[in-house]
């Protein structure tokens, strides 16, 4: 990993605050488990935990279920290997929870509650963990559509990035300074986030979304969402890519790729990529 010395002064101060907090808190004299997805937030947290505590006192914990795309799984393994820490994979069974399958606005609570429960039951004692942390950043902490944060509070899970004031932009700068493989990786929420609230989450729908998105990435579309509306796939891409996607020859390739996943119709959303597209309106805020 590259040195953090290349960071702006304000970023270095936040990193040192995070390191001091971890060193003096519940993880300070023991071992920390980082709830890890391979995304940039949890990857930066994992690397900074190593910076603060060392590799011998840091482990990554990855929840594996149908909502985790196979490519995300592979990339998470690559990042953990790069950082140099053990990766513990736990099977999560959120699909067995009725409230998760029903897919209300609190779906993420039930998913995170399942993950943190599995970590508590299957990982903490076996690996001698004195603390568990996850990658909520300072921007996430201010959003109204993060029910998973309530699960973190219920399980006393630490949120070191948010506590140190590290926001999304700072996370990216730190990831680049550390040369993390995911430094420029687009945000990749779990596959269940592609299904509208109150429409049941099923393994079949998750598989359709995963297949469609994987095929589109093979066409060179890296940042995208395929929203599942029954027979209709609503495709979100960055606004700068809309014209190219709507025009030939890419249009025809996109149609074939998405239909190969079992959708009959493909709609291109002119609003572009929308974080929190389903949850924010129900929380009384607009998507971004």
PDB file of C-alpha atoms in Angstrom:
ATOM      1  CA  UNK A   1       0.000   0.000   0.000  1.00  0.00           C
ATOM      2  CA  UNK A   2       1.121   3.549  -0.678  1.00  0.00           C
ATOM      3  CA  UNK A   3       1.794   6.006   2.110  1.00  0.00           C
ATOM      4  CA  UNK A   4      -0.944   8.155   3.608  1.00  0.00           C
ATOM      5  CA  UNK A   5       1.553  11.031   3.469  1.00  0.00           C
ATOM      6  CA  UNK A   6       0.158  12.015   0.070  1.00  0.00           C
ATOM      7  CA  UNK A   7      -3.204  12.903   1.613  1.00  0.00           C
ATOM      8  CA  UNK A   8      -4.293  16.504   2.258  1.00  0.00           C
ATOM      9  CA  UNK A   9      -3.707  17.631   5.837  1.00  0.00           C
ATOM     10  CA  UNK A  10      -7.412  17.532   6.725  1.00  0.00           C
ATOM     11  CA  UNK A  11      -7.686  13.929   5.548  1.00  0.00           C
ATOM     12  CA  UNK A  12      -4.597  12.875   7.506  1.00  0.00           C
ATOM     13  CA  UNK A  13      -6.069  14.409  10.639  1.00  0.00           C
ATOM     14  CA  UNK A  14      -9.273  12.424  10.193  1.00  0.00           C
ATOM     15  CA  UNK A  15      -7.283   9.245   9.606  1.00  0.00           C
ATOM     16  CA  UNK A  16      -5.270   9.846  12.773  1.00  0.00           C
ATOM     17  CA  UNK A  17      -8.468  10.506  14.717  1.00  0.00           C
ATOM     18  CA  UNK A  18      -9.890   7.199  13.480  1.00  0.00           C
ATOM     19  CA  UNK A  19      -6.675   5.381  14.397  1.00  0.00           C
ATOM     20  CA  UNK A  20      -6.677   6.945  17.859  1.00  0.00           C
ATOM     21  CA  UNK A  21     -10.336   6.062  18.408  1.00  0.00           C
ATOM     22  CA  UNK A  22      -9.743   2.432  17.443  1.00  0.00           C
ATOM     23  CA  UNK A  23      -6.581   2.260  19.526  1.00  0.00           C
ATOM     24  CA  UNK A  24      -8.259   3.582  22.654  1.00  0.00           C
ATOM     25  CA  UNK A  25     -11.688   1.979  22.237  1.00  0.00           C
ATOM     26  CA  UNK A  26     -13.035  -1.539  22.576  1.00  0.00           C
ATOM     27  CA  UNK A  27     -10.745  -2.768  19.795  1.00  0.00           C
ATOM     28  CA  UNK A  28      -7.691  -1.145  21.315  1.00  0.00           C
ATOM     29  CA  UNK A  29      -6.504  -4.114  23.329  1.00  0.00           C
ATOM     30  CA  UNK A  30      -8.019  -6.834  21.195  1.00  0.00           C
ATOM     31  CA  UNK A  31      -9.050  -7.764  17.679  1.00  0.00           C
ATOM     32  CA  UNK A  32     -11.530  -6.087  15.357  1.00  0.00           C
ATOM     33  CA  UNK A  33     -13.785  -7.611  12.738  1.00  0.00           C
ATOM     34  CA  UNK A  34     -14.760  -5.352   9.850  1.00  0.00           C
ATOM     35  CA  UNK A  35     -18.116  -6.126   8.227  1.00  0.00           C
ATOM     36  CA  UNK A  36     -16.786  -6.084   4.700  1.00  0.00           C
ATOM     37  CA  UNK A  37     -18.350  -6.037   1.243  1.00  0.00           C
ATOM     38  CA  UNK A  38     -15.417  -5.163  -1.014  1.00  0.00           C
ATOM     39  CA  UNK A  39     -16.904  -1.729  -1.693  1.00  0.00           C
ATOM     40  CA  UNK A  40     -14.781   1.346  -1.222  1.00  0.00           C
ATOM     41  CA  UNK A  41     -16.155   2.324   2.213  1.00  0.00           C
ATOM     42  CA  UNK A  42     -15.613  -1.004   3.957  1.00  0.00           C
ATOM     43  CA  UNK A  43     -12.309  -1.494   2.117  1.00  0.00           C
ATOM     44  CA  UNK A  44     -10.963   1.827   3.368  1.00  0.00           C
ATOM     45  CA  UNK A  45     -12.147   1.000   6.872  1.00  0.00           C
ATOM     46  CA  UNK A  46     -10.413  -2.381   6.656  1.00  0.00           C
ATOM     47  CA  UNK A  47      -7.144  -0.789   5.519  1.00  0.00           C
ATOM     48  CA  UNK A  48      -7.301   1.884   8.223  1.00  0.00           C
ATOM     49  CA  UNK A  49      -8.021  -0.733  10.875  1.00  0.00           C
ATOM     50  CA  UNK A  50      -4.790  -2.434   9.782  1.00  0.00           C
ATOM     51  CA  UNK A  51      -3.038   0.957   9.954  1.00  0.00           C
ATOM     52  CA  UNK A  52      -4.315   1.466  13.500  1.00  0.00           C
ATOM     53  CA  UNK A  53      -4.084  -2.045  14.931  1.00  0.00           C
ATOM     54  CA  UNK A  54      -1.977  -4.156  12.583  1.00  0.00           C
ATOM     55  CA  UNK A  55      -2.848  -7.140  10.403  1.00  0.00           C
ATOM     56  CA  UNK A  56      -2.711  -9.647  13.254  1.00  0.00           C
ATOM     57  CA  UNK A  57      -5.550  -7.831  15.024  1.00  0.00           C
ATOM     58  CA  UNK A  58      -7.825  -7.219  12.031  1.00  0.00           C
ATOM     59  CA  UNK A  59     -10.121  -9.568  10.122  1.00  0.00           C
ATOM     60  CA  UNK A  60     -12.636  -8.980   7.335  1.00  0.00           C
ATOM     61  CA  UNK A  61     -16.076 -10.580   7.589  1.00  0.00           C
ATOM     62  CA  UNK A  62     -18.105 -11.019   4.404  1.00  0.00           C
ATOM     63  CA  UNK A  63     -21.789 -11.961   4.407  1.00  0.00           C
ATOM     64  CA  UNK A  64     -22.588 -14.312   1.540  1.00  0.00           C
ATOM     65  CA  UNK A  65     -26.141 -14.758   0.238  1.00  0.00           C
ATOM     66  CA  UNK A  66     -28.107 -14.518  -3.031  1.00  0.00           C
ATOM     67  CA  UNK A  67     -28.081 -10.708  -2.689  1.00  0.00           C
ATOM     68  CA  UNK A  68     -24.294 -10.672  -3.200  1.00  0.00           C
ATOM     69  CA  UNK A  69     -23.354 -10.795  -6.879  1.00  0.00           C
ATOM     70  CA  UNK A  70     -20.673 -13.319  -7.776  1.00  0.00           C
ATOM     71  CA  UNK A  71     -18.447 -10.596  -9.226  1.00  0.00           C
ATOM     72  CA  UNK A  72     -18.735  -8.552  -6.012  1.00  0.00           C
ATOM     73  CA  UNK A  73     -17.747 -11.680  -4.064  1.00  0.00           C
ATOM     74  CA  UNK A  74     -14.661 -12.166  -6.222  1.00  0.00           C
ATOM     75  CA  UNK A  75     -13.623  -8.527  -5.932  1.00  0.00           C
ATOM     76  CA  UNK A  76     -14.062  -8.595  -2.142  1.00  0.00           C
ATOM     77  CA  UNK A  77     -11.654 -11.528  -1.945  1.00  0.00           C
ATOM     78  CA  UNK A  78      -9.157  -9.605  -4.073  1.00  0.00           C
ATOM     79  CA  UNK A  79      -9.287  -6.545  -1.818  1.00  0.00           C
ATOM     80  CA  UNK A  80      -8.905  -8.566   1.389  1.00  0.00           C
ATOM     81  CA  UNK A  81      -5.903 -10.311  -0.146  1.00  0.00           C
ATOM     82  CA  UNK A  82      -4.427  -6.951  -1.158  1.00  0.00           C
ATOM     83  CA  UNK A  83      -4.867  -5.527   2.344  1.00  0.00           C
ATOM     84  CA  UNK A  84      -3.378  -8.723   3.742  1.00  0.00           C
ATOM     85  CA  UNK A  85      -5.977  -9.826   6.272  1.00  0.00           C
ATOM     86  CA  UNK A  86      -7.980 -13.034   6.705  1.00  0.00           C
ATOM     87  CA  UNK A  87     -11.408 -13.035   5.042  1.00  0.00           C
ATOM     88  CA  UNK A  88     -14.088 -14.852   7.007  1.00  0.00           C
ATOM     89  CA  UNK A  89     -17.150 -15.700   4.936  1.00  0.00           C
ATOM     90  CA  UNK A  90     -20.438 -16.263   6.741  1.00  0.00           C
ATOM     91  CA  UNK A  91     -23.620 -17.483   5.135  1.00  0.00           C
ATOM     92  CA  UNK A  92     -26.447 -15.085   5.933  1.00  0.00           C
ATOM     93  CA  UNK A  93     -30.053 -16.236   5.752  1.00  0.00           C
ATOM     94  CA  UNK A  94     -32.003 -13.012   5.414  1.00  0.00           C
ATOM     95  CA  UNK A  95     -34.204 -14.763   2.841  1.00  0.00           C
ATOM     96  CA  UNK A  96     -35.637 -16.807   5.721  1.00  0.00           C
ATOM     97  CA  UNK A  97     -36.892 -13.623   7.379  1.00  0.00           C
ATOM     98  CA  UNK A  98     -40.432 -12.726   6.340  1.00  0.00           C
ATOM     99  CA  UNK A  99     -39.905  -9.003   6.961  1.00  0.00           C
ATOM    100  CA  UNK A 100     -36.884  -9.050   4.659  1.00  0.00           C
ATOM    101  CA  UNK A 101     -38.751 -10.855   1.875  1.00  0.00           C
ATOM    102  CA  UNK A 102     -41.698  -8.469   2.160  1.00  0.00           C
ATOM    103  CA  UNK A 103     -39.247  -5.689   1.242  1.00  0.00           C
ATOM    104  CA  UNK A 104     -40.596  -2.736   3.175  1.00  0.00           C
ATOM    105  CA  UNK A 105     -38.544   0.445   3.573  1.00  0.00           C
ATOM    106  CA  UNK A 106     -36.819  -1.219   6.539  1.00  0.00           C
ATOM    107  CA  UNK A 107     -35.525  -4.159   4.479  1.00  0.00           C
ATOM    108  CA  UNK A 108     -31.913  -3.098   5.073  1.00  0.00           C
ATOM    109  CA  UNK A 109     -32.487  -3.277   8.820  1.00  0.00           C
ATOM    110  CA  UNK A 110     -33.425  -6.942   8.593  1.00  0.00           C
ATOM    111  CA  UNK A 111     -30.498  -7.689   6.284  1.00  0.00           C
ATOM    112  CA  UNK A 112     -27.945  -5.968   8.530  1.00  0.00           C
ATOM    113  CA  UNK A 113     -29.535  -7.453  11.643  1.00  0.00           C
ATOM    114  CA  UNK A 114     -29.063 -10.906  10.123  1.00  0.00           C
ATOM    115  CA  UNK A 115     -25.430 -10.141   9.248  1.00  0.00           C
ATOM    116  CA  UNK A 116     -24.532  -8.758  12.670  1.00  0.00           C
ATOM    117  CA  UNK A 117     -26.356 -11.616  14.396  1.00  0.00           C
ATOM    118  CA  UNK A 118     -24.371 -14.164  12.378  1.00  0.00           C
ATOM    119  CA  UNK A 119     -21.132 -12.354  13.183  1.00  0.00           C
ATOM    120  CA  UNK A 120     -21.998 -12.350  16.893  1.00  0.00           C
ATOM    121  CA  UNK A 121     -22.911 -16.051  16.909  1.00  0.00           C
ATOM    122  CA  UNK A 122     -20.336 -17.484  14.517  1.00  0.00           C
ATOM    123  CA  UNK A 123     -17.304 -15.190  14.379  1.00  0.00           C
ATOM    124  CA  UNK A 124     -16.754 -13.128  17.532  1.00  0.00           C
ATOM    125  CA  UNK A 125     -15.830 -15.924  19.941  1.00  0.00           C
ATOM    126  CA  UNK A 126     -14.088 -18.159  17.415  1.00  0.00           C
ATOM    127  CA  UNK A 127     -11.778 -15.388  16.216  1.00  0.00           C
ATOM    128  CA  UNK A 128     -11.381 -13.544  19.514  1.00  0.00           C
ATOM    129  CA  UNK A 129     -12.984 -10.296  18.408  1.00  0.00           C
ATOM    130  CA  UNK A 130     -13.432  -7.522  20.939  1.00  0.00           C
ATOM    131  CA  UNK A 131     -15.223  -5.204  18.497  1.00  0.00           C
ATOM    132  CA  UNK A 132     -17.049  -5.229  15.162  1.00  0.00           C
ATOM    133  CA  UNK A 133     -17.169  -2.221  12.826  1.00  0.00           C
ATOM    134  CA  UNK A 134     -18.827  -1.365   9.528  1.00  0.00           C
ATOM    135  CA  UNK A 135     -18.227   1.171   6.791  1.00  0.00           C
ATOM    136  CA  UNK A 136     -20.860   3.855   7.317  1.00  0.00           C
ATOM    137  CA  UNK A 137     -19.278   7.165   6.284  1.00  0.00           C
ATOM    138  CA  UNK A 138     -20.145  10.685   7.431  1.00  0.00           C
ATOM    139  CA  UNK A 139     -22.422  11.340   4.437  1.00  0.00           C
ATOM    140  CA  UNK A 140     -24.319   8.102   5.011  1.00  0.00           C
ATOM    141  CA  UNK A 141     -24.841   9.018   8.656  1.00  0.00           C
ATOM    142  CA  UNK A 142     -26.790  12.112   7.607  1.00  0.00           C
ATOM    143  CA  UNK A 143     -29.148  10.296   5.233  1.00  0.00           C
ATOM    144  CA  UNK A 144     -32.696   9.348   6.271  1.00  0.00           C
ATOM    145  CA  UNK A 145     -32.761   6.140   4.202  1.00  0.00           C
ATOM    146  CA  UNK A 146     -30.256   4.000   6.101  1.00  0.00           C
ATOM    147  CA  UNK A 147     -32.299   1.631   8.301  1.00  0.00           C
ATOM    148  CA  UNK A 148     -29.268  -0.644   8.492  1.00  0.00           C
ATOM    149  CA  UNK A 149     -27.730   1.913  10.853  1.00  0.00           C
ATOM    150  CA  UNK A 150     -30.354   0.986  13.453  1.00  0.00           C
ATOM    151  CA  UNK A 151     -29.210  -2.626  13.313  1.00  0.00           C
ATOM    152  CA  UNK A 152     -25.624  -1.478  13.846  1.00  0.00           C
ATOM    153  CA  UNK A 153     -26.718   0.460  16.930  1.00  0.00           C
ATOM    154  CA  UNK A 154     -28.677  -2.515  18.263  1.00  0.00           C
ATOM    155  CA  UNK A 155     -25.585  -4.731  17.979  1.00  0.00           C
ATOM    156  CA  UNK A 156     -23.105  -2.103  19.269  1.00  0.00           C
ATOM    157  CA  UNK A 157     -21.269  -2.138  15.941  1.00  0.00           C
ATOM    158  CA  UNK A 158     -18.726   0.659  15.539  1.00  0.00           C
ATOM    159  CA  UNK A 159     -18.850   3.203  12.684  1.00  0.00           C
ATOM    160  CA  UNK A 160     -15.287   4.613  12.718  1.00  0.00           C
ATOM    161  CA  UNK A 161     -15.442   6.458   9.372  1.00  0.00           C
ATOM    162  CA  UNK A 162     -18.524   8.452  10.335  1.00  0.00           C
ATOM    163  CA  UNK A 163     -17.218   9.153  13.838  1.00  0.00           C
ATOM    164  CA  UNK A 164     -13.997  10.560  12.391  1.00  0.00           C
ATOM    165  CA  UNK A 165     -15.910  12.785   9.936  1.00  0.00           C
ATOM    166  CA  UNK A 166     -14.699  10.898   6.859  1.00  0.00           C
ATOM    167  CA  UNK A 167     -17.212  11.500   4.048  1.00  0.00           C
ATOM    168  CA  UNK A 168     -17.572   9.907   0.607  1.00  0.00           C
ATOM    169  CA  UNK A 169     -15.071  12.213  -1.075  1.00  0.00           C
ATOM    170  CA  UNK A 170     -12.470  11.627   1.635  1.00  0.00           C
ATOM    171  CA  UNK A 171     -13.040   7.862   1.411  1.00  0.00           C
ATOM    172  CA  UNK A 172     -12.156   8.004  -2.293  1.00  0.00           C
ATOM    173  CA  UNK A 173      -9.040  10.099  -1.658  1.00  0.00           C
ATOM    174  CA  UNK A 174      -7.845   7.700   1.037  1.00  0.00           C
ATOM    175  CA  UNK A 175      -8.559   4.677  -1.168  1.00  0.00           C
ATOM    176  CA  UNK A 176      -6.452   6.177  -3.957  1.00  0.00           C
ATOM    177  CA  UNK A 177      -3.616   7.074  -1.582  1.00  0.00           C
ATOM    178  CA  UNK A 178      -3.589   3.448  -0.405  1.00  0.00           C
ATOM    179  CA  UNK A 179      -3.807   2.200  -4.012  1.00  0.00           C
ATOM    180  CA  UNK A 180      -6.744  -0.038  -3.104  1.00  0.00           C
ATOM    181  CA  UNK A 181      -8.011  -2.078  -6.082  1.00  0.00           C
ATOM    182  CA  UNK A 182     -11.523  -0.708  -5.501  1.00  0.00           C
ATOM    183  CA  UNK A 183     -10.472   2.958  -5.267  1.00  0.00           C
ATOM    184  CA  UNK A 184     -12.446   3.987  -8.357  1.00  0.00           C
ATOM    185  CA  UNK A 185     -15.074   1.239  -8.196  1.00  0.00           C
ATOM    186  CA  UNK A 186     -18.633   2.593  -8.580  1.00  0.00           C
ATOM    187  CA  UNK A 187     -20.982   2.182  -5.652  1.00  0.00           C
ATOM    188  CA  UNK A 188     -22.603  -1.253  -5.763  1.00  0.00           C
ATOM    189  CA  UNK A 189     -25.487  -1.651  -3.313  1.00  0.00           C
ATOM    190  CA  UNK A 190     -26.790  -5.172  -2.761  1.00  0.00           C
ATOM    191  CA  UNK A 191     -28.949  -6.725  -5.460  1.00  0.00           C
ATOM    192  CA  UNK A 192     -32.090  -6.458  -3.313  1.00  0.00           C
ATOM    193  CA  UNK A 193     -31.915  -2.668  -3.651  1.00  0.00           C
ATOM    194  CA  UNK A 194     -32.982  -3.079  -7.292  1.00  0.00           C
ATOM    195  CA  UNK A 195     -36.431  -4.393  -6.304  1.00  0.00           C
ATOM    196  CA  UNK A 196     -39.162  -1.816  -5.477  1.00  0.00           C
ATOM    197  CA  UNK A 197     -40.367  -1.773  -1.900  1.00  0.00           C
ATOM    198  CA  UNK A 198     -43.396  -3.988  -1.185  1.00  0.00           C
ATOM    199  CA  UNK A 199     -42.477  -6.246  -4.098  1.00  0.00           C
ATOM    200  CA  UNK A 200     -41.181  -9.509  -2.632  1.00  0.00           C
ATOM    201  CA  UNK A 201     -37.461 -10.191  -2.716  1.00  0.00           C
ATOM    202  CA  UNK A 202     -36.904 -13.638  -4.221  1.00  0.00           C
ATOM    203  CA  UNK A 203     -33.768 -15.505  -5.306  1.00  0.00           C
ATOM    204  CA  UNK A 204     -35.183 -15.582  -8.859  1.00  0.00           C
ATOM    205  CA  UNK A 205     -35.474 -11.788  -9.066  1.00  0.00           C
ATOM    206  CA  UNK A 206     -32.000 -11.333  -7.590  1.00  0.00           C
ATOM    207  CA  UNK A 207     -30.577 -13.748 -10.147  1.00  0.00           C
ATOM    208  CA  UNK A 208     -32.292 -11.878 -12.999  1.00  0.00           C
ATOM    209  CA  UNK A 209     -30.807  -8.570 -11.878  1.00  0.00           C
ATOM    210  CA  UNK A 210     -27.355 -10.087 -11.404  1.00  0.00           C
ATOM    211  CA  UNK A 211     -27.400 -11.696 -14.865  1.00  0.00           C
ATOM    212  CA  UNK A 212     -28.591  -8.522 -16.605  1.00  0.00           C
ATOM    213  CA  UNK A 213     -26.036  -6.305 -14.876  1.00  0.00           C
ATOM    214  CA  UNK A 214     -23.196  -8.747 -15.552  1.00  0.00           C
ATOM    215  CA  UNK A 215     -24.078  -8.839 -19.259  1.00  0.00           C
ATOM    216  CA  UNK A 216     -24.211  -5.040 -19.419  1.00  0.00           C
ATOM    217  CA  UNK A 217     -20.808  -4.744 -17.790  1.00  0.00           C
ATOM    218  CA  UNK A 218     -19.429  -6.985 -20.493  1.00  0.00           C
ATOM    219  CA  UNK A 219     -20.565  -4.263 -22.911  1.00  0.00           C
ATOM    220  CA  UNK A 220     -18.412  -1.732 -21.046  1.00  0.00           C
ATOM    221  CA  UNK A 221     -21.134  -0.188 -18.870  1.00  0.00           C
ATOM    222  CA  UNK A 222     -19.520  -0.117 -15.430  1.00  0.00           C
ATOM    223  CA  UNK A 223     -21.770   2.189 -13.379  1.00  0.00           C
ATOM    224  CA  UNK A 224     -25.393   1.057 -13.707  1.00  0.00           C
ATOM    225  CA  UNK A 225     -28.493  -0.308 -12.006  1.00  0.00           C
ATOM    226  CA  UNK A 226     -31.098  -2.691 -13.399  1.00  0.00           C
ATOM    227  CA  UNK A 227     -34.312  -2.077 -11.440  1.00  0.00           C
ATOM    228  CA  UNK A 228     -36.721  -5.007 -11.404  1.00  0.00           C
ATOM    229  CA  UNK A 229     -40.329  -4.085 -12.291  1.00  0.00           C
ATOM    230  CA  UNK A 230     -41.731  -7.494 -13.203  1.00  0.00           C
ATOM    231  CA  UNK A 231     -41.429  -7.944 -16.972  1.00  0.00           C
ATOM    232  CA  UNK A 232     -39.810  -4.509 -17.215  1.00  0.00           C
ATOM    233  CA  UNK A 233     -36.153  -3.804 -16.483  1.00  0.00           C
ATOM    234  CA  UNK A 234     -35.590  -0.106 -15.775  1.00  0.00           C
ATOM    235  CA  UNK A 235     -31.995   0.685 -16.630  1.00  0.00           C
ATOM    236  CA  UNK A 236     -30.179   3.496 -14.861  1.00  0.00           C
ATOM    237  CA  UNK A 237     -26.831   4.698 -16.199  1.00  0.00           C
ATOM    238  CA  UNK A 238     -24.929   7.959 -15.662  1.00  0.00           C
ATOM    239  CA  UNK A 239     -26.563  10.829 -17.549  1.00  0.00           C
ATOM    240  CA  UNK A 240     -23.454  11.169 -19.717  1.00  0.00           C
ATOM    241  CA  UNK A 241     -24.046   7.614 -21.028  1.00  0.00           C
ATOM    242  CA  UNK A 242     -27.752   7.891 -21.843  1.00  0.00           C
ATOM    243  CA  UNK A 243     -27.341   9.001 -25.463  1.00  0.00           C
ATOM    244  CA  UNK A 244     -24.882   6.209 -26.224  1.00  0.00           C
ATOM    245  CA  UNK A 245     -27.103   3.562 -24.624  1.00  0.00           C
ATOM    246  CA  UNK A 246     -30.166   4.804 -26.511  1.00  0.00           C
ATOM    247  CA  UNK A 247     -28.385   4.829 -29.869  1.00  0.00           C
ATOM    248  CA  UNK A 248     -27.229   2.033 -32.122  1.00  0.00           C
ATOM    249  CA  UNK A 249     -25.167  -0.094 -32.115  1.00  0.00           C
ATOM    250  CA  UNK A 250     -25.146  -0.154 -28.298  1.00  0.00           C
ATOM    251  CA  UNK A 251     -28.946   0.009 -27.982  1.00  0.00           C
ATOM    252  CA  UNK A 252     -29.468  -3.332 -29.684  1.00  0.00           C
ATOM    253  CA  UNK A 253     -26.734  -4.979 -27.595  1.00  0.00           C
ATOM    254  CA  UNK A 254     -28.291  -3.632 -24.395  1.00  0.00           C
ATOM    255  CA  UNK A 255     -31.688  -5.003 -25.396  1.00  0.00           C
ATOM    256  CA  UNK A 256     -30.264  -8.457 -26.054  1.00  0.00           C
ATOM    257  CA  UNK A 257     -28.250  -8.434 -22.836  1.00  0.00           C
ATOM    258  CA  UNK A 258     -31.173  -7.512 -20.591  1.00  0.00           C
ATOM    259  CA  UNK A 259     -33.681  -9.768 -22.340  1.00  0.00           C
ATOM    260  CA  UNK A 260     -31.274 -12.681 -21.932  1.00  0.00           C
ATOM    261  CA  UNK A 261     -31.903 -12.363 -18.178  1.00  0.00           C
ATOM    262  CA  UNK A 262     -35.624 -13.002 -18.681  1.00  0.00           C
ATOM    263  CA  UNK A 263     -37.057  -9.482 -18.938  1.00  0.00           C
ATOM    264  CA  UNK A 264     -39.522  -8.722 -21.755  1.00  0.00           C
ATOM    265  CA  UNK A 265     -39.092  -4.944 -21.837  1.00  0.00           C
ATOM    266  CA  UNK A 266     -36.189  -2.559 -21.237  1.00  0.00           C
ATOM    267  CA  UNK A 267     -36.792   1.042 -20.168  1.00  0.00           C
ATOM    268  CA  UNK A 268     -34.005   3.614 -19.989  1.00  0.00           C
ATOM    269  CA  UNK A 269     -34.460   6.041 -17.076  1.00  0.00           C
ATOM    270  CA  UNK A 270     -33.702   9.598 -18.188  1.00  0.00           C
ATOM    271  CA  UNK A 271     -32.959  10.618 -14.583  1.00  0.00           C
ATOM    272  CA  UNK A 272     -29.747   8.577 -14.647  1.00  0.00           C
ATOM    273  CA  UNK A 273     -28.289   6.754 -11.629  1.00  0.00           C
ATOM    274  CA  UNK A 274     -30.387   7.395  -8.526  1.00  0.00           C
ATOM    275  CA  UNK A 275     -29.044   6.404  -5.119  1.00  0.00           C
ATOM    276  CA  UNK A 276     -31.898   5.525  -2.762  1.00  0.00           C
ATOM    277  CA  UNK A 277     -34.394   5.590  -5.637  1.00  0.00           C
ATOM    278  CA  UNK A 278     -36.904   3.411  -3.810  1.00  0.00           C
ATOM    279  CA  UNK A 279     -36.286   4.280  -0.163  1.00  0.00           C
ATOM    280  CA  UNK A 280     -35.715   8.037  -0.137  1.00  0.00           C
ATOM    281  CA  UNK A 281     -39.203   8.967  -1.409  1.00  0.00           C
ATOM    282  CA  UNK A 282     -40.747   6.866   1.364  1.00  0.00           C
ATOM    283  CA  UNK A 283     -38.497   8.610   3.884  1.00  0.00           C
ATOM    284  CA  UNK A 284     -39.810  11.995   2.748  1.00  0.00           C
ATOM    285  CA  UNK A 285     -36.788  12.973   0.673  1.00  0.00           C
ATOM    286  CA  UNK A 286     -35.900  13.037  -3.008  1.00  0.00           C
ATOM    287  CA  UNK A 287     -33.454  10.633  -4.616  1.00  0.00           C
ATOM    288  CA  UNK A 288     -30.048  11.845  -5.681  1.00  0.00           C
TER     289      UNK A 288
END
